[in-house]
C-alpha atoms as one frame of an Amber mdcrd trajectory, in Angstrom:
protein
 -48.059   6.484   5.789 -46.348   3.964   3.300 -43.123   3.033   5.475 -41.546
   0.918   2.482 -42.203   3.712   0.232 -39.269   5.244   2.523 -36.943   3.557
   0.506 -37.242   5.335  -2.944 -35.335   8.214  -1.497 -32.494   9.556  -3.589
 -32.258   6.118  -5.388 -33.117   7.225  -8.661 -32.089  10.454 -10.507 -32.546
  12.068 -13.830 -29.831  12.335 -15.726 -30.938  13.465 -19.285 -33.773  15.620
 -20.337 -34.879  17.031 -24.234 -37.855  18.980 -24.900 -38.728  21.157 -28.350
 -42.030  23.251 -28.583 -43.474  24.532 -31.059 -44.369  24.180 -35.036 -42.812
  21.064 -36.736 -43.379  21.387 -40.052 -43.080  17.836 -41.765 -42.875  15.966
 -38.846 -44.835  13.186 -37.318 -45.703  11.787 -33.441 -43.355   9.050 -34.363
 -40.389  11.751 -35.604 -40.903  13.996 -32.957 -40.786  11.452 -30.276 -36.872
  10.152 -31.941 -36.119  14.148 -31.564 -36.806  14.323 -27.786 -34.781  11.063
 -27.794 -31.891  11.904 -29.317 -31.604  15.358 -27.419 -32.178  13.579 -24.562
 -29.400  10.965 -24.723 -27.225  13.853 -26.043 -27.635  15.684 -22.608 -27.255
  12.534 -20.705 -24.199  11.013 -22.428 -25.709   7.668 -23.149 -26.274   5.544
 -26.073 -29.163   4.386 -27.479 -27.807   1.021 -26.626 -27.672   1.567 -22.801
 -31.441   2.430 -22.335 -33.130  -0.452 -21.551 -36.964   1.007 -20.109 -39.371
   2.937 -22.073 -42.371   4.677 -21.139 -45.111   6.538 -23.558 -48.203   7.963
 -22.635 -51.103   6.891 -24.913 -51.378  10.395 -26.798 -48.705  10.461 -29.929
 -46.429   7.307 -31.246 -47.410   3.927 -30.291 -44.458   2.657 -27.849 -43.650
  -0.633 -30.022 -43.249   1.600 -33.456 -41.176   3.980 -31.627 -38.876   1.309
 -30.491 -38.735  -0.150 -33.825 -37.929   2.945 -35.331 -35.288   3.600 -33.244
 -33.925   0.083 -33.138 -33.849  -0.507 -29.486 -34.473  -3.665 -27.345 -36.004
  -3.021 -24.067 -36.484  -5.117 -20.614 -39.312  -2.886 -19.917 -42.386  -1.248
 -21.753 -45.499   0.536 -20.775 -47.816   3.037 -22.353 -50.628   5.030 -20.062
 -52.599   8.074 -20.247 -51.489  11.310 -21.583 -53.526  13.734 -19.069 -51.040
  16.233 -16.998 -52.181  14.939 -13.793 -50.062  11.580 -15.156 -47.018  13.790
 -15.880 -45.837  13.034 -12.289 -46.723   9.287 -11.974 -45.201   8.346 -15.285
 -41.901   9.503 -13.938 -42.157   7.975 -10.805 -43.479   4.848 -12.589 -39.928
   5.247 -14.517 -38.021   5.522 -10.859 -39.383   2.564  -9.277 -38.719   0.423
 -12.463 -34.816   1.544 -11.916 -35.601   1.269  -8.203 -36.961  -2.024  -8.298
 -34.191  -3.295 -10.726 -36.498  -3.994 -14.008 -34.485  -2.198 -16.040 -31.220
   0.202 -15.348 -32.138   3.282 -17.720 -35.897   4.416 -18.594 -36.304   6.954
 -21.376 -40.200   8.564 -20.631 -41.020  10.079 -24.018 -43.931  12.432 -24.921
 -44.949  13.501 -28.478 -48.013  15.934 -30.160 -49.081  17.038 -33.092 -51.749
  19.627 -33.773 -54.759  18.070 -34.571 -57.722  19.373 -37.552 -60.006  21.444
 -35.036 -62.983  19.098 -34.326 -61.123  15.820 -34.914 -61.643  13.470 -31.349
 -59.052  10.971 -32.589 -57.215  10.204 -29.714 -57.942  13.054 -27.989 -57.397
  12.446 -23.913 -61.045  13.728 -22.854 -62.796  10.640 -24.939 -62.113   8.162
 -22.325 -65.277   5.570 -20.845 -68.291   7.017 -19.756 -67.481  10.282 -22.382
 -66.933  12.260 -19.337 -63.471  13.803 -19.218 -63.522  15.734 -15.591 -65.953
  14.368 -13.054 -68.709  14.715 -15.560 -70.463  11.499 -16.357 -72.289  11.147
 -18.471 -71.450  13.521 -21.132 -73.658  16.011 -21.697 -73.650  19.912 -21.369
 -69.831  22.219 -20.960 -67.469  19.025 -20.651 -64.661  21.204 -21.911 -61.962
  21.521 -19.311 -62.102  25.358 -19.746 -65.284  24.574 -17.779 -64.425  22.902
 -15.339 -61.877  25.515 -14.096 -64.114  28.331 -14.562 -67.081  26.763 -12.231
 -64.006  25.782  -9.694 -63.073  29.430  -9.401 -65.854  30.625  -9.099 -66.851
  28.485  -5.908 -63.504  29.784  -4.892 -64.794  33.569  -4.737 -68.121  32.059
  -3.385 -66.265  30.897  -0.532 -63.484  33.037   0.231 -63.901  36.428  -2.014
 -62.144  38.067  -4.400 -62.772  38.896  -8.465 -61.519  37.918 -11.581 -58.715
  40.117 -11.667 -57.338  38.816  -8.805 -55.823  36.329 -11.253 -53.614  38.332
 -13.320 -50.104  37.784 -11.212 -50.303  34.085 -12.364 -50.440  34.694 -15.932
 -48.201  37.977 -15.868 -45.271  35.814 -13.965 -45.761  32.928 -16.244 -45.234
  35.943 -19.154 -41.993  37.109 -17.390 -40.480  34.156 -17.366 -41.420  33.282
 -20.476 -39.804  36.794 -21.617 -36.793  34.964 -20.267 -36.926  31.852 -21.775
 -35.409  31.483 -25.639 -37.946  28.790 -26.893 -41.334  29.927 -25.140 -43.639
  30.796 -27.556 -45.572  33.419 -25.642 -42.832  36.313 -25.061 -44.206  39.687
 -25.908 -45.162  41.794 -22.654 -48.138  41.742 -20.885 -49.548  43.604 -17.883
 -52.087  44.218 -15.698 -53.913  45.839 -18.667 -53.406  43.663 -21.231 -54.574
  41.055 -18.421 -57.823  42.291 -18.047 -58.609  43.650 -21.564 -58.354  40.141
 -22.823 -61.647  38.543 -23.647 -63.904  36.229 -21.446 -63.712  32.642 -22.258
 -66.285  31.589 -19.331 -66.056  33.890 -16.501 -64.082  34.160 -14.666 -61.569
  33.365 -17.258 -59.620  35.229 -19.326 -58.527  34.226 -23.080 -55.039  35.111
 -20.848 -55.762  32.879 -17.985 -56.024  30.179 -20.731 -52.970  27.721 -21.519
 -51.439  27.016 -25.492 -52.135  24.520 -27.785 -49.155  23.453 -29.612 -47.489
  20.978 -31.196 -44.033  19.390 -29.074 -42.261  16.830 -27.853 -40.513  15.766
 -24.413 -38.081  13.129 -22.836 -36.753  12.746 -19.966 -34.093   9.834 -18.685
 -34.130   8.017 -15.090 -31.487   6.090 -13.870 -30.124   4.560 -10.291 -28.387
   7.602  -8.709 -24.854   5.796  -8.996 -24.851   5.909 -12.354 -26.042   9.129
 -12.929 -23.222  10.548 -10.855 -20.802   9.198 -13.384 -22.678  10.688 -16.237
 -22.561  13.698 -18.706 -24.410  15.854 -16.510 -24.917  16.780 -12.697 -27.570
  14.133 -11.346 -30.894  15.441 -10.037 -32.227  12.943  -7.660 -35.708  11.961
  -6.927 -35.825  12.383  -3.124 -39.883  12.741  -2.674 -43.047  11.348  -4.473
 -46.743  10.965  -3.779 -49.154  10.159  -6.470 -52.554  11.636  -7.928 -55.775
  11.443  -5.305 -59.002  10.235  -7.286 -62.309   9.624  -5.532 -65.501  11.612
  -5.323 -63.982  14.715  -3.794 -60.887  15.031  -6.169 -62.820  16.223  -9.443
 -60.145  16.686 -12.009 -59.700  20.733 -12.244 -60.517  21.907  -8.878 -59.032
  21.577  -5.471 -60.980  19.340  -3.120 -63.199  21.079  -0.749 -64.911  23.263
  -3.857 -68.282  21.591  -4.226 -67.502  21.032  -8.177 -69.660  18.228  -9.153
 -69.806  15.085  -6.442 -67.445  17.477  -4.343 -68.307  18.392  -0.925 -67.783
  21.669   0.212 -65.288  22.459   2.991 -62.070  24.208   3.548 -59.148  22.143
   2.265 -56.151  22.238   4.390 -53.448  19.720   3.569 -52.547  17.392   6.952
 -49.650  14.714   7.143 -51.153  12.615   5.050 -51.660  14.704   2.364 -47.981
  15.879   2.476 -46.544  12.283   2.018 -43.944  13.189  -0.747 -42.347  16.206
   1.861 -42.081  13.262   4.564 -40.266  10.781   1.995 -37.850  14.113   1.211
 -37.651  15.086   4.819 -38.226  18.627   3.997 -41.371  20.952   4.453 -42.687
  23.738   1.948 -40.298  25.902   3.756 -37.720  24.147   2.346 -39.054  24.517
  -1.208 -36.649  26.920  -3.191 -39.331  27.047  -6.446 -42.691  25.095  -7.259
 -43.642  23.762 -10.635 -47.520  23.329 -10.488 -49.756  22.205 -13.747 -51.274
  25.517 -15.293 -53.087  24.488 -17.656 -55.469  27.277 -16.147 -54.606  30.255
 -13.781 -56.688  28.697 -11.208 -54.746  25.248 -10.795 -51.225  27.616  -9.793
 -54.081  29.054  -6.547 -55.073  25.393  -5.848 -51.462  23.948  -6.244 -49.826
  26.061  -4.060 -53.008  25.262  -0.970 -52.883  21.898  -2.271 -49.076  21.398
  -0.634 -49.090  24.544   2.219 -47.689  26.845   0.822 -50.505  29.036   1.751
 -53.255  28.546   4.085 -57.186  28.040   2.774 -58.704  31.024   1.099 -55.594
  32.840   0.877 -53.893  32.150  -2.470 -54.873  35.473  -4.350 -53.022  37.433
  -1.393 -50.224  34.469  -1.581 -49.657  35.455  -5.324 -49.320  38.892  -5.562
 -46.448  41.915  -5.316 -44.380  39.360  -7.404 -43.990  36.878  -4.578 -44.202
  33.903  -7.373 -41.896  35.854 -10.074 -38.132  35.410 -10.064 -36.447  37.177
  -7.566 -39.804  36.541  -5.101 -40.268  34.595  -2.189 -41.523  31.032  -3.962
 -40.831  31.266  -8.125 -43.841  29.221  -9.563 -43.179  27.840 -13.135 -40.101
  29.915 -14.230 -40.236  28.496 -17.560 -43.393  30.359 -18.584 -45.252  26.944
 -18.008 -48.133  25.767 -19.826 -49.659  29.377 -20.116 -46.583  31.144 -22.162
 -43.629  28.577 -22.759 -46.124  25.866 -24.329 -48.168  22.944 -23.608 -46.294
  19.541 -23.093 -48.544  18.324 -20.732 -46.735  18.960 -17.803 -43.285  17.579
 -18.992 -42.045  20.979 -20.001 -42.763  21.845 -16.218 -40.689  18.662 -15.148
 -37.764  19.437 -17.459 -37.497  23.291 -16.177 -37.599  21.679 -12.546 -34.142
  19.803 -13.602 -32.686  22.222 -15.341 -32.906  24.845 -12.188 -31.762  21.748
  -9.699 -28.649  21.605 -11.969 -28.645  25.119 -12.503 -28.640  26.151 -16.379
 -31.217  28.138 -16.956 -29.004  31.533 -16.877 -31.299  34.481 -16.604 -33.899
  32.921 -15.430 -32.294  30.565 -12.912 -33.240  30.752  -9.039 -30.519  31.995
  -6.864 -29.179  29.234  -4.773 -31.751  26.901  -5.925 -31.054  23.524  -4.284
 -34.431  21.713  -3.567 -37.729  22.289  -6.566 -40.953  20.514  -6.495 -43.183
  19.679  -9.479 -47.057  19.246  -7.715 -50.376  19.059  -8.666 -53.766  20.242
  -7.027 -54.735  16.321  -7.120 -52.050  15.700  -5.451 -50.005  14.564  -7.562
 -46.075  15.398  -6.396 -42.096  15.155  -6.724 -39.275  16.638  -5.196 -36.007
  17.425  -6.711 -32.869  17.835  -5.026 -29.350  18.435  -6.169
């Protein structure tokens, strides 16, 4: 345990979020990225003026033409990876900045454009050593689609099951999205429609398969003082832990699944592993909705063992008779997520973790939601509380 990492608790809070998915005809990385700006300063109540932090992720806009563009001075600049395990460590980058008294407002922005099919040009899986998820070097199925499949299917090896097992992840991420006025993925789907769906690489689905879209994201951090005197409610950041890395975390699978340099044993998360909870002072009982990276169906299974929600092996019992849907036990990604609302890398996920902490997201909002945490199977974690 960090002790001093005690001190992060409710210091920081987010206090203005803007997020559009979907086509943008005529619009660039750079455009895009002033969009999610301006909507975000809109919902916070600040100027332009009075943001003095800015973090990009390498994907999109490069952070000293955005700045110029939008004709702000900043204390504070950095620009990192764009992979959705980062989602959650860029933002808590952003809180310790305000934490640590660097800078008094961060603006985290996030901007894509749909590239020509085949074009690598920035593309996040072209990093050193070619090999984008615990494959090094590059050579044979590097896709990420692969390294899901072969996770899941150690999975089965080790604890049963079948591919259809799946199909409450994707069908609740469909609900919600059903719910949701800018998802882009909103026409029905069932158990049927599931299944009848063609293999990518088995065991998944074309529907256990995320989107690939064009959008952009921002989200503001400030001290929690201020925020309580701005436009909207604050949403503090009471809990974070950042992404594991090493040997046994390869990049799509939970540790414990043999995938690669893995080992194979029977993840169970202890104290350590839970460090973000601790910081919060709450458990995953406390937990009124999780927002996990889906990128594929399999990550929701490994992020909810990842963080206790369920014990080893029994995620595909965890997920089904609606227990992750609205109105279930634990809602998982009530947004639609990365599998129906849109990809965003993971900030979409973030923003629809504020929005039910201040509770506006009307049909679709969690009943007496008052504590939501965004996690990843590596690890990766923050909890929200109003």
């Amino acid at each position: 345990m960090i002790d001093g990492a005690f001190d992060l608790k409710d210091k920081t809070a987010v206090c203005g979020v803007g997020l559009k998915i979907g086509p943008t005809p005529g619009s660039t990385e750079l455009s895009l990225a002033g969009d999610a700006f301006k909507l975000a300063l809109e919902d916070s109540g600040l100027r332009a003026k009075d943001i003095d932090g800015f973090i990009a992720p390498s994907f999109g806009a490069d952070y000293d033409r955005v700045l110029e563009s939008w004709g702000v001075d900043v204390r504070f600049a950095f620009q990192g990876w764009t992979h959705g395990r980062f989602v959650s460590p860029t933002l808590q980058h952003a809180a310790m900045v305000v934490a640590s008294g660097q800078a008094k407002a961060v603006a985290v922005v996030f901007a894509r454009k749909k590239r020509q099919h085949g074009n690598t040009d920035q593309w996040e899986m072209w990093r050193q050593g070619q090999g984008p998820h615990g494959e090094s070097p590059a050579y044979g199925a590097v896709a990420p689609v692969f390294g899901a499949a072969i996770s899941m299917q150690r999975y089965f090896h080790l604890y049963g099951g079948s591919p259809d097992a799946l199909a409450p992840i994707a069908i609740a991420a469909r609900k919600h999205a059903a719910l949701n006025p800018i998802a882009l993925k909103q026409e029905p789907m069932d158990h049927a429609a599931y299944v009848n769906s063609r293999w990518i690489v088995e065991p998944l689905r074309l529907l256990d398969c995320c989107l690939v879209n064009e959008a952009c994201a921002c989200v503001i951090v400030t001290s929690a003082e201020r925020a309580r005197n701005l436009a909207k409610p604050p949403v503090y950041i009471s809990g974070v832990q950042g992404v594991h890395a090493g040997p046994q975390y390869h990049n799509l699978a939970l540790p414990g699944l043999g995938v690669a340099q893995q080992k194979v044993f029977r993840f169970e998360p202890q104290a350590a592993d839970l460090h973000a909870h601790r910081m919060a002072g709450v458990t995953a009982r406390d937990i009124d909705a999780v927002m996990t990276y889906d990128a594929f169906t399999p990550l929701v299974l490994f992020g909810l063992e990842r963080f206790g929600f369920c014990k080893p092996g029994e995620g595909l019992d965890f997920i089904r008779d609606g227990r992750i849907e609205l109105g279930g036990e634990l809602p998982v990604n009530t947004s639609g997520g990365l599998l129906s609302e849109g990809h965003v890398s993971g900030w979409n996920l973030i923003i629809e973790a504020i929005r039910q902490a201040r509770h506006e997201c009307g049909a679709r909002q969690v009943k007496d939601l008052e504590i939501v945490q965004y996690g990843g199977f590596l690890g990766e974690a923050i909890i929200f509380r109003r």
